[in-house]
PDB file of C-alpha atoms in Angstrom:
ATOM      1  CA  GLY A   1       0.000   0.000   0.000  1.00 55.00           C
ATOM      2  CA  ALA A   2       0.863   3.657  -0.145  1.00 55.00           C
ATOM      3  CA  VAL A   3       3.468   4.827   2.312  1.00 86.00           C
ATOM      4  CA  VAL A   4       4.599   8.238   3.439  1.00 93.00           C
ATOM      5  CA  SER A   5       8.066   8.597   4.884  1.00 94.00           C
ATOM      6  CA  GLN A   6       8.926  11.433   7.251  1.00 95.00           C
ATOM      7  CA  HIS A   7      12.454  12.296   8.296  1.00 95.00           C
ATOM      8  CA  PRO A   8      13.903  12.834  10.834  1.00 96.00           C
ATOM      9  CA  SER A   9      11.904  11.006  13.485  1.00 95.00           C
ATOM     10  CA  TRP A  10      13.178  13.261  16.188  1.00 95.00           C
ATOM     11  CA  VAL A  11      15.547  16.144  16.516  1.00 96.00           C
ATOM     12  CA  ILE A  12      17.007  18.076  19.407  1.00 96.00           C
ATOM     13  CA  CYS A  13      18.715  21.345  18.694  1.00 94.00           C
ATOM     14  CA  LYS A  14      19.672  24.667  20.190  1.00 95.00           C
ATOM     15  CA  SER A  15      17.496  27.724  20.120  1.00 96.00           C
ATOM     16  CA  GLY A  16      18.058  29.774  16.982  1.00 96.00           C
ATOM     17  CA  THR A  17      18.734  26.802  14.750  1.00 95.00           C
ATOM     18  CA  SER A  18      16.721  26.144  11.611  1.00 96.00           C
ATOM     19  CA  VAL A  19      15.357  22.628  11.253  1.00 97.00           C
ATOM     20  CA  LYS A  20      14.199  20.962   8.056  1.00 97.00           C
ATOM     21  CA  ILE A  21      11.684  18.101   8.051  1.00 97.00           C
ATOM     22  CA  GLU A  22      11.102  16.022   4.947  1.00 97.00           C
ATOM     23  CA  CYS A  23       7.929  14.268   3.878  1.00 96.00           C
ATOM     24  CA  ARG A  24       8.098  11.806   0.997  1.00 95.00           C
ATOM     25  CA  SER A  25       5.421   9.794  -0.719  1.00 93.00           C
ATOM     26  CA  LEU A  26       7.137   6.525  -1.557  1.00 91.00           C
ATOM     27  CA  ASP A  27       4.959   4.879  -4.166  1.00 85.00           C
ATOM     28  CA  PHE A  28       2.623   7.530  -5.439  1.00 85.00           C
ATOM     29  CA  GLN A  29       2.760  11.122  -6.606  1.00 87.00           C
ATOM     30  CA  ALA A  30       1.229  13.580  -4.195  1.00 87.00           C
ATOM     31  CA  THR A  31       0.229  16.942  -5.614  1.00 85.00           C
ATOM     32  CA  THR A  32      -1.016  17.921  -2.170  1.00 88.00           C
ATOM     33  CA  MET A  33       0.578  17.306   1.186  1.00 93.00           C
ATOM     34  CA  PHE A  34      -0.484  18.580   4.581  1.00 94.00           C
ATOM     35  CA  TRP A  35       1.540  19.619   7.602  1.00 96.00           C
ATOM     36  CA  TYR A  36       0.090  19.244  11.087  1.00 96.00           C
ATOM     37  CA  ARG A  37       1.357  20.182  14.495  1.00 96.00           C
ATOM     38  CA  GLN A  38       0.501  18.422  17.713  1.00 95.00           C
ATOM     39  CA  PHE A  39       1.337  19.688  21.185  1.00 91.00           C
ATOM     40  CA  PRO A  40       1.520  17.116  24.006  1.00 88.00           C
ATOM     41  CA  LYS A  41      -1.858  15.616  24.800  1.00 86.00           C
ATOM     42  CA  GLN A  42      -3.577  17.811  22.260  1.00 91.00           C
ATOM     43  CA  SER A  43      -5.121  17.343  18.867  1.00 93.00           C
ATOM     44  CA  LEU A  44      -3.548  17.691  15.458  1.00 94.00           C
ATOM     45  CA  MET A  45      -3.838  21.175  14.075  1.00 94.00           C
ATOM     46  CA  LEU A  46      -3.397  21.805  10.380  1.00 94.00           C
ATOM     47  CA  MET A  47      -0.606  24.272   9.756  1.00 96.00           C
ATOM     48  CA  ALA A  48      -0.540  24.445   5.996  1.00 95.00           C
ATOM     49  CA  THR A  49      -1.403  22.749   2.752  1.00 92.00           C
ATOM     50  CA  SER A  50       1.557  22.141   0.500  1.00 91.00           C
ATOM     51  CA  ASN A  51       0.877  22.285  -3.221  1.00 87.00           C
ATOM     52  CA  GLU A  52       3.383  20.979  -5.737  1.00 86.00           C
ATOM     53  CA  GLY A  53       4.750  23.755  -7.889  1.00 84.00           C
ATOM     54  CA  SER A  54       2.994  26.571  -6.098  1.00 86.00           C
ATOM     55  CA  LYS A  55       2.963  28.397  -2.795  1.00 89.00           C
ATOM     56  CA  ALA A  56       1.681  26.680   0.294  1.00 93.00           C
ATOM     57  CA  THR A  57      -1.619  27.702   1.824  1.00 92.00           C
ATOM     58  CA  TYR A  58      -1.221  28.528   5.493  1.00 95.00           C
ATOM     59  CA  GLU A  59      -3.891  28.312   8.154  1.00 94.00           C
ATOM     60  CA  GLN A  60      -4.810  31.389  10.094  1.00 93.00           C
ATOM     61  CA  GLY A  61      -2.296  32.184  12.801  1.00 94.00           C
ATOM     62  CA  VAL A  62       0.587  30.219  11.263  1.00 95.00           C
ATOM     63  CA  GLU A  63       3.594  32.369  10.450  1.00 94.00           C
ATOM     64  CA  LYS A  64       4.660  31.861   6.857  1.00 93.00           C
ATOM     65  CA  ASP A  65       8.150  33.202   7.449  1.00 95.00           C
ATOM     66  CA  LYS A  66       8.589  30.965  10.467  1.00 96.00           C
ATOM     67  CA  PHE A  67       7.437  27.743   8.864  1.00 97.00           C
ATOM     68  CA  LEU A  68       8.755  27.567   5.326  1.00 96.00           C
ATOM     69  CA  ILE A  69       7.204  24.957   3.097  1.00 95.00           C
ATOM     70  CA  ASN A  70       8.631  23.774  -0.183  1.00 92.00           C
ATOM     71  CA  HIS A  71       6.944  21.231  -2.440  1.00 90.00           C
ATOM     72  CA  ALA A  72       9.345  21.096  -5.344  1.00 83.00           C
ATOM     73  CA  SER A  73       8.471  17.638  -6.604  1.00 90.00           C
ATOM     74  CA  LEU A  74       5.499  15.326  -6.663  1.00 90.00           C
ATOM     75  CA  THR A  75       7.010  13.105  -3.995  1.00 93.00           C
ATOM     76  CA  LEU A  76       8.658  15.534  -1.596  1.00 94.00           C
ATOM     77  CA  SER A  77       7.522  18.352   0.637  1.00 95.00           C
ATOM     78  CA  THR A  78       9.738  19.989   3.240  1.00 96.00           C
ATOM     79  CA  LEU A  79       8.917  22.038   6.307  1.00 97.00           C
ATOM     80  CA  THR A  80      11.659  24.279   7.646  1.00 97.00           C
ATOM     81  CA  VAL A  81      11.252  25.731  11.115  1.00 97.00           C
ATOM     82  CA  THR A  82      13.406  28.841  10.944  1.00 96.00           C
ATOM     83  CA  SER A  83      15.215  30.220  13.971  1.00 96.00           C
ATOM     84  CA  ALA A  84      13.483  27.704  16.196  1.00 95.00           C
ATOM     85  CA  HIS A  85      12.719  28.537  19.818  1.00 95.00           C
ATOM     86  CA  PRO A  86      11.575  26.361  22.719  1.00 95.00           C
ATOM     87  CA  GLU A  87       7.931  27.218  22.040  1.00 95.00           C
ATOM     88  CA  ASP A  88       8.309  25.575  18.624  1.00 96.00           C
ATOM     89  CA  SER A  89       8.946  22.242  20.325  1.00 96.00           C
ATOM     90  CA  SER A  90       6.182  19.962  19.179  1.00 96.00           C
ATOM     91  CA  PHE A  91       5.274  16.864  17.198  1.00 96.00           C
ATOM     92  CA  TYR A  92       5.079  17.661  13.493  1.00 97.00           C
ATOM     93  CA  ILE A  93       3.339  15.231  11.188  1.00 96.00           C
ATOM     94  CA  CYS A  94       2.779  15.301   7.467  1.00 96.00           C
ATOM     95  CA  SER A  95       0.253  13.574   5.289  1.00 93.00           C
ATOM     96  CA  ALA A  96      -0.227  13.044   1.601  1.00 90.00           C
ATOM     97  CA  ARG A  97      -3.254  12.279  -0.446  1.00 82.00           C
ATOM     98  CA  ASN A  98      -2.978   9.676  -3.163  1.00 74.00           C
ATOM     99  CA  PRO A  99      -4.885  11.018  -6.158  1.00 71.00           C
ATOM    100  CA  GLY A 100      -5.056   7.525  -7.566  1.00 67.00           C
ATOM    101  CA  GLN A 101      -7.371   6.356  -4.827  1.00 62.00           C
ATOM    102  CA  GLY A 102     -11.031   6.971  -5.542  1.00 55.00           C
ATOM    103  CA  ALA A 103     -12.832   9.375  -7.835  1.00 46.00           C
ATOM    104  CA  SER A 104     -13.323  12.136  -5.287  1.00 49.00           C
ATOM    105  CA  LYS A 105     -10.547  14.200  -3.787  1.00 40.00           C
ATOM    106  CA  SER A 106     -12.095  13.978  -0.379  1.00 43.00           C
ATOM    107  CA  ASN A 107     -12.877  10.364   0.162  1.00 49.00           C
ATOM    108  CA  GLN A 108      -9.328   9.149   0.099  1.00 56.00           C
ATOM    109  CA  PRO A 109      -7.684   8.595   3.397  1.00 68.00           C
ATOM    110  CA  GLN A 110      -4.672  10.772   3.846  1.00 81.00           C
ATOM    111  CA  HIS A 111      -1.546   8.726   4.379  1.00 87.00           C
ATOM    112  CA  PHE A 112       0.387  10.012   7.359  1.00 92.00           C
ATOM    113  CA  GLY A 113       4.081   9.991   8.042  1.00 93.00           C
ATOM    114  CA  ASP A 114       5.290   8.745  11.399  1.00 93.00           C
ATOM    115  CA  GLY A 115       5.901  12.269  12.644  1.00 95.00           C
ATOM    116  CA  THR A 116       8.890  14.268  13.858  1.00 96.00           C
ATOM    117  CA  ARG A 117       9.433  15.114  17.500  1.00 96.00           C
ATOM    118  CA  LEU A 118      11.166  18.460  17.641  1.00 97.00           C
ATOM    119  CA  SER A 119      12.758  19.626  20.879  1.00 96.00           C
ATOM    120  CA  ILE A 120      14.372  23.041  21.043  1.00 95.00           C
ATOM    121  CA  LEU A 121      16.652  23.621  23.988  1.00 94.00           C
TER     122      LEU A 121
ATOM    123  CA  ALA B   1     -16.859  26.066   9.370  1.00 79.00           C
ATOM    124  CA  GLN B   2     -16.495  22.512  10.489  1.00 87.00           C
ATOM    125  CA  LYS B   3     -15.990  21.206  13.988  1.00 93.00           C
ATOM    126  CA  VAL B   4     -15.447  17.824  15.599  1.00 96.00           C
ATOM    127  CA  THR B   5     -16.154  17.262  19.287  1.00 97.00           C
ATOM    128  CA  GLN B   6     -14.922  14.335  21.307  1.00 97.00           C
ATOM    129  CA  ALA B   7     -16.302  15.022  24.740  1.00 96.00           C
ATOM    130  CA  GLN B   8     -14.513  12.131  26.430  1.00 97.00           C
ATOM    131  CA  THR B   9     -10.982  13.197  27.236  1.00 96.00           C
ATOM    132  CA  GLU B  10      -9.900   9.960  28.866  1.00 97.00           C
ATOM    133  CA  ILE B  11     -11.503   6.577  29.354  1.00 97.00           C
ATOM    134  CA  SER B  12     -10.158   3.759  31.446  1.00 97.00           C
ATOM    135  CA  VAL B  13     -11.525   0.220  31.166  1.00 97.00           C
ATOM    136  CA  VAL B  14     -10.543  -3.230  32.247  1.00 97.00           C
ATOM    137  CA  GLU B  15      -9.566  -5.698  29.573  1.00 97.00           C
ATOM    138  CA  LYS B  16     -12.485  -7.501  27.898  1.00 97.00           C
ATOM    139  CA  GLU B  17     -14.878  -4.678  28.609  1.00 97.00           C
ATOM    140  CA  ASP B  18     -16.661  -2.993  25.714  1.00 97.00           C
ATOM    141  CA  VAL B  19     -16.043   0.713  25.259  1.00 98.00           C
ATOM    142  CA  THR B  20     -17.657   3.354  23.074  1.00 98.00           C
ATOM    143  CA  LEU B  21     -15.892   6.515  21.975  1.00 98.00           C
ATOM    144  CA  ASP B  22     -18.183   9.381  21.095  1.00 98.00           C
ATOM    145  CA  CYS B  23     -17.798  11.787  18.196  1.00 98.00           C
ATOM    146  CA  VAL B  24     -20.109  14.647  17.265  1.00 98.00           C
ATOM    147  CA  TYR B  25     -19.469  16.841  14.258  1.00 97.00           C
ATOM    148  CA  GLU B  26     -20.665  20.064  12.707  1.00 95.00           C
ATOM    149  CA  THR B  27     -20.566  20.942   9.037  1.00 93.00           C
ATOM    150  CA  ARG B  28     -22.609  22.937   6.562  1.00 90.00           C
ATOM    151  CA  ASP B  29     -21.901  20.548   3.722  1.00 86.00           C
ATOM    152  CA  THR B  30     -24.319  17.869   2.642  1.00 86.00           C
ATOM    153  CA  THR B  31     -21.456  15.758   1.385  1.00 87.00           C
ATOM    154  CA  TYR B  32     -18.600  15.056   3.741  1.00 89.00           C
ATOM    155  CA  TYR B  33     -16.399  12.303   5.044  1.00 89.00           C
ATOM    156  CA  LEU B  34     -15.755  11.065   8.549  1.00 92.00           C
ATOM    157  CA  PHE B  35     -12.703   9.242   9.788  1.00 93.00           C
ATOM    158  CA  TRP B  36     -11.330   7.537  12.853  1.00 95.00           C
ATOM    159  CA  TYR B  37      -7.608   7.319  13.531  1.00 94.00           C
ATOM    160  CA  LYS B  38      -5.657   5.595  16.269  1.00 96.00           C
ATOM    161  CA  GLN B  39      -2.493   7.144  17.688  1.00 95.00           C
ATOM    162  CA  PRO B  40      -0.479   4.741  19.856  1.00 94.00           C
ATOM    163  CA  PRO B  41       2.219   6.056  22.222  1.00 91.00           C
ATOM    164  CA  SER B  42       4.780   5.858  19.417  1.00 89.00           C
ATOM    165  CA  GLY B  43       2.958   8.727  17.736  1.00 91.00           C
ATOM    166  CA  GLU B  44       2.089   7.511  14.270  1.00 90.00           C
ATOM    167  CA  LEU B  45      -1.481   7.814  13.064  1.00 92.00           C
ATOM    168  CA  VAL B  46      -3.206   4.587  12.097  1.00 90.00           C
ATOM    169  CA  PHE B  47      -6.179   4.894   9.776  1.00 88.00           C
ATOM    170  CA  LEU B  48      -9.190   2.901  10.989  1.00 90.00           C
ATOM    171  CA  ILE B  49     -12.173   3.861   8.887  1.00 89.00           C
ATOM    172  CA  ARG B  50     -13.604   6.337   6.422  1.00 87.00           C
ATOM    173  CA  ARG B  51     -17.324   6.893   6.005  1.00 88.00           C
ATOM    174  CA  ASN B  52     -19.085   9.178   3.552  1.00 86.00           C
ATOM    175  CA  SER B  53     -22.167  11.139   4.505  1.00 89.00           C
ATOM    176  CA  PHE B  54     -24.458   9.189   2.178  1.00 86.00           C
ATOM    177  CA  ASP B  55     -23.693   5.868   3.757  1.00 84.00           C
ATOM    178  CA  GLU B  56     -25.373   5.501   7.126  1.00 83.00           C
ATOM    179  CA  GLN B  57     -24.888   1.768   7.370  1.00 82.00           C
ATOM    180  CA  ASN B  58     -23.118   0.706  10.479  1.00 84.00           C
ATOM    181  CA  GLU B  59     -19.870  -1.114   9.967  1.00 85.00           C
ATOM    182  CA  ILE B  60     -18.148  -3.885  11.829  1.00 87.00           C
ATOM    183  CA  SER B  61     -14.533  -4.894  11.465  1.00 88.00           C
ATOM    184  CA  GLY B  62     -13.464  -7.541  13.907  1.00 93.00           C
ATOM    185  CA  ARG B  63     -13.774  -6.086  17.404  1.00 95.00           C
ATOM    186  CA  TYR B  64     -14.384  -2.607  15.998  1.00 95.00           C
ATOM    187  CA  SER B  65     -17.759  -1.216  15.037  1.00 94.00           C
ATOM    188  CA  TRP B  66     -18.978   2.208  14.030  1.00 94.00           C
ATOM    189  CA  ASN B  67     -22.405   3.777  14.412  1.00 95.00           C
ATOM    190  CA  PHE B  68     -23.120   6.689  12.076  1.00 94.00           C
ATOM    191  CA  GLN B  69     -26.243   8.666  12.978  1.00 94.00           C
ATOM    192  CA  LYS B  70     -26.677  11.544  10.594  1.00 92.00           C
ATOM    193  CA  SER B  71     -29.754  12.792  12.465  1.00 93.00           C
ATOM    194  CA  THR B  72     -27.650  13.477  15.536  1.00 95.00           C
ATOM    195  CA  SER B  73     -24.396  14.239  13.668  1.00 95.00           C
ATOM    196  CA  SER B  74     -22.609  11.490  15.504  1.00 96.00           C
ATOM    197  CA  PHE B  75     -20.108   8.878  14.444  1.00 96.00           C
ATOM    198  CA  ASN B  76     -19.388   6.716  17.463  1.00 97.00           C
ATOM    199  CA  PHE B  77     -16.776   4.002  17.669  1.00 97.00           C
ATOM    200  CA  THR B  78     -17.123   0.866  19.784  1.00 97.00           C
ATOM    201  CA  ILE B  79     -14.397  -1.569  20.709  1.00 97.00           C
ATOM    202  CA  THR B  80     -15.728  -4.922  21.847  1.00 97.00           C
ATOM    203  CA  ALA B  81     -13.765  -7.036  24.310  1.00 97.00           C
ATOM    204  CA  SER B  82     -11.048  -4.430  24.677  1.00 97.00           C
ATOM    205  CA  GLN B  83      -7.413  -5.454  24.907  1.00 97.00           C
ATOM    206  CA  VAL B  84      -4.359  -3.775  26.376  1.00 96.00           C
ATOM    207  CA  VAL B  85      -3.061  -3.186  22.844  1.00 96.00           C
ATOM    208  CA  ASP B  86      -6.067  -0.972  22.220  1.00 97.00           C
ATOM    209  CA  SER B  87      -4.602   1.605  24.595  1.00 97.00           C
ATOM    210  CA  ALA B  88      -4.027   4.722  22.509  1.00 97.00           C
ATOM    211  CA  VAL B  89      -5.472   8.098  21.658  1.00 97.00           C
ATOM    212  CA  TYR B  90      -8.310   7.888  19.178  1.00 98.00           C
ATOM    213  CA  PHE B  91      -9.153  10.794  16.908  1.00 97.00           C
ATOM    214  CA  CYS B  92     -12.329  11.416  14.993  1.00 97.00           C
ATOM    215  CA  ALA B  93     -11.923  13.648  11.936  1.00 95.00           C
ATOM    216  CA  LEU B  94     -14.044  15.337   9.290  1.00 93.00           C
ATOM    217  CA  SER B  95     -13.304  16.255   5.698  1.00 89.00           C
ATOM    218  CA  GLU B  96     -15.602  18.321   3.547  1.00 79.00           C
ATOM    219  CA  ALA B  97     -16.084  17.255  -0.035  1.00 69.00           C
ATOM    220  CA  GLN B  98     -16.370  20.421  -2.056  1.00 55.00           C
ATOM    221  CA  ILE B  99     -14.807  20.134  -5.471  1.00 51.00           C
ATOM    222  CA  GLY B 100     -11.632  22.148  -5.737  1.00 48.00           C
ATOM    223  CA  THR B 101     -10.860  22.321  -2.053  1.00 49.00           C
ATOM    224  CA  ALA B 102      -7.852  20.703  -0.519  1.00 54.00           C
ATOM    225  CA  SER B 103     -10.100  18.482   1.570  1.00 72.00           C
ATOM    226  CA  LYS B 104      -8.113  19.048   4.706  1.00 81.00           C
ATOM    227  CA  LEU B 105      -8.968  17.102   7.830  1.00 89.00           C
ATOM    228  CA  THR B 106     -10.417  18.680  10.932  1.00 92.00           C
ATOM    229  CA  PHE B 107      -9.605  16.591  13.973  1.00 95.00           C
ATOM    230  CA  GLY B 108     -11.393  16.270  17.257  1.00 96.00           C
ATOM    231  CA  THR B 109      -9.434  16.679  20.459  1.00 95.00           C
ATOM    232  CA  GLY B 110      -9.013  12.953  20.844  1.00 97.00           C
ATOM    233  CA  THR B 111      -9.980  10.410  23.478  1.00 97.00           C
ATOM    234  CA  ARG B 112      -7.243   8.692  25.416  1.00 97.00           C
ATOM    235  CA  LEU B 113      -8.186   5.061  26.037  1.00 98.00           C
ATOM    236  CA  GLN B 114      -6.416   3.129  28.753  1.00 97.00           C
ATOM    237  CA  VAL B 115      -7.076  -0.595  28.910  1.00 97.00           C
ATOM    238  CA  THR B 116      -5.747  -2.347  31.980  1.00 96.00           C
ATOM    239  CA  LEU B 117      -5.505  -5.980  32.999  1.00 93.00           C
TER     240      LEU B 117
END
């Protein structure tokens, strides 16, 4: 079945560092990928929708300059947390929709990566 | 605007008990999709089920069953004869089905299920 790979699984770095997280669809081409953020014991909140070949669409309250998204190919989207601070520490998880599954865009399950635990010291 | 409410924050049961996780949703669309995901302590999201708004048939998959009641905007999830391995956070989610939208998921706040021996 379809698989989404997310790398790294976890990262610990100093405040002020920029961190890049990769999300790859392994056996399908994903024109749309999603980036979510999850604080401990809380729900997943959509940060942005990553569109291949165009600018990402950010949710209200998400800083575009803080969370840079690049979707340069049909199998790869990256999220860069720039100048990370302790409050950016969180679980980041991506998902990708397989356009080959089903006739409707909405009734396909999104395939999730395993997530990235980011800790900023 | 769409909203998913999981009123039960945490549930604790003894193994072999049945447990029902509640999910209530709000949406203006007539066509939409509902999902349940499981998130074990390791963090990954495990897809359990997808249901579209036109299909109100209940579904059973092994020890799992789902009750979709469109009249009350609920999509409840029951685990029969619970096992310790069922311990996880369970999320209910909603996706609208308008053509041209990104069909992003709106998640509920999750219900943490603890199954003990």
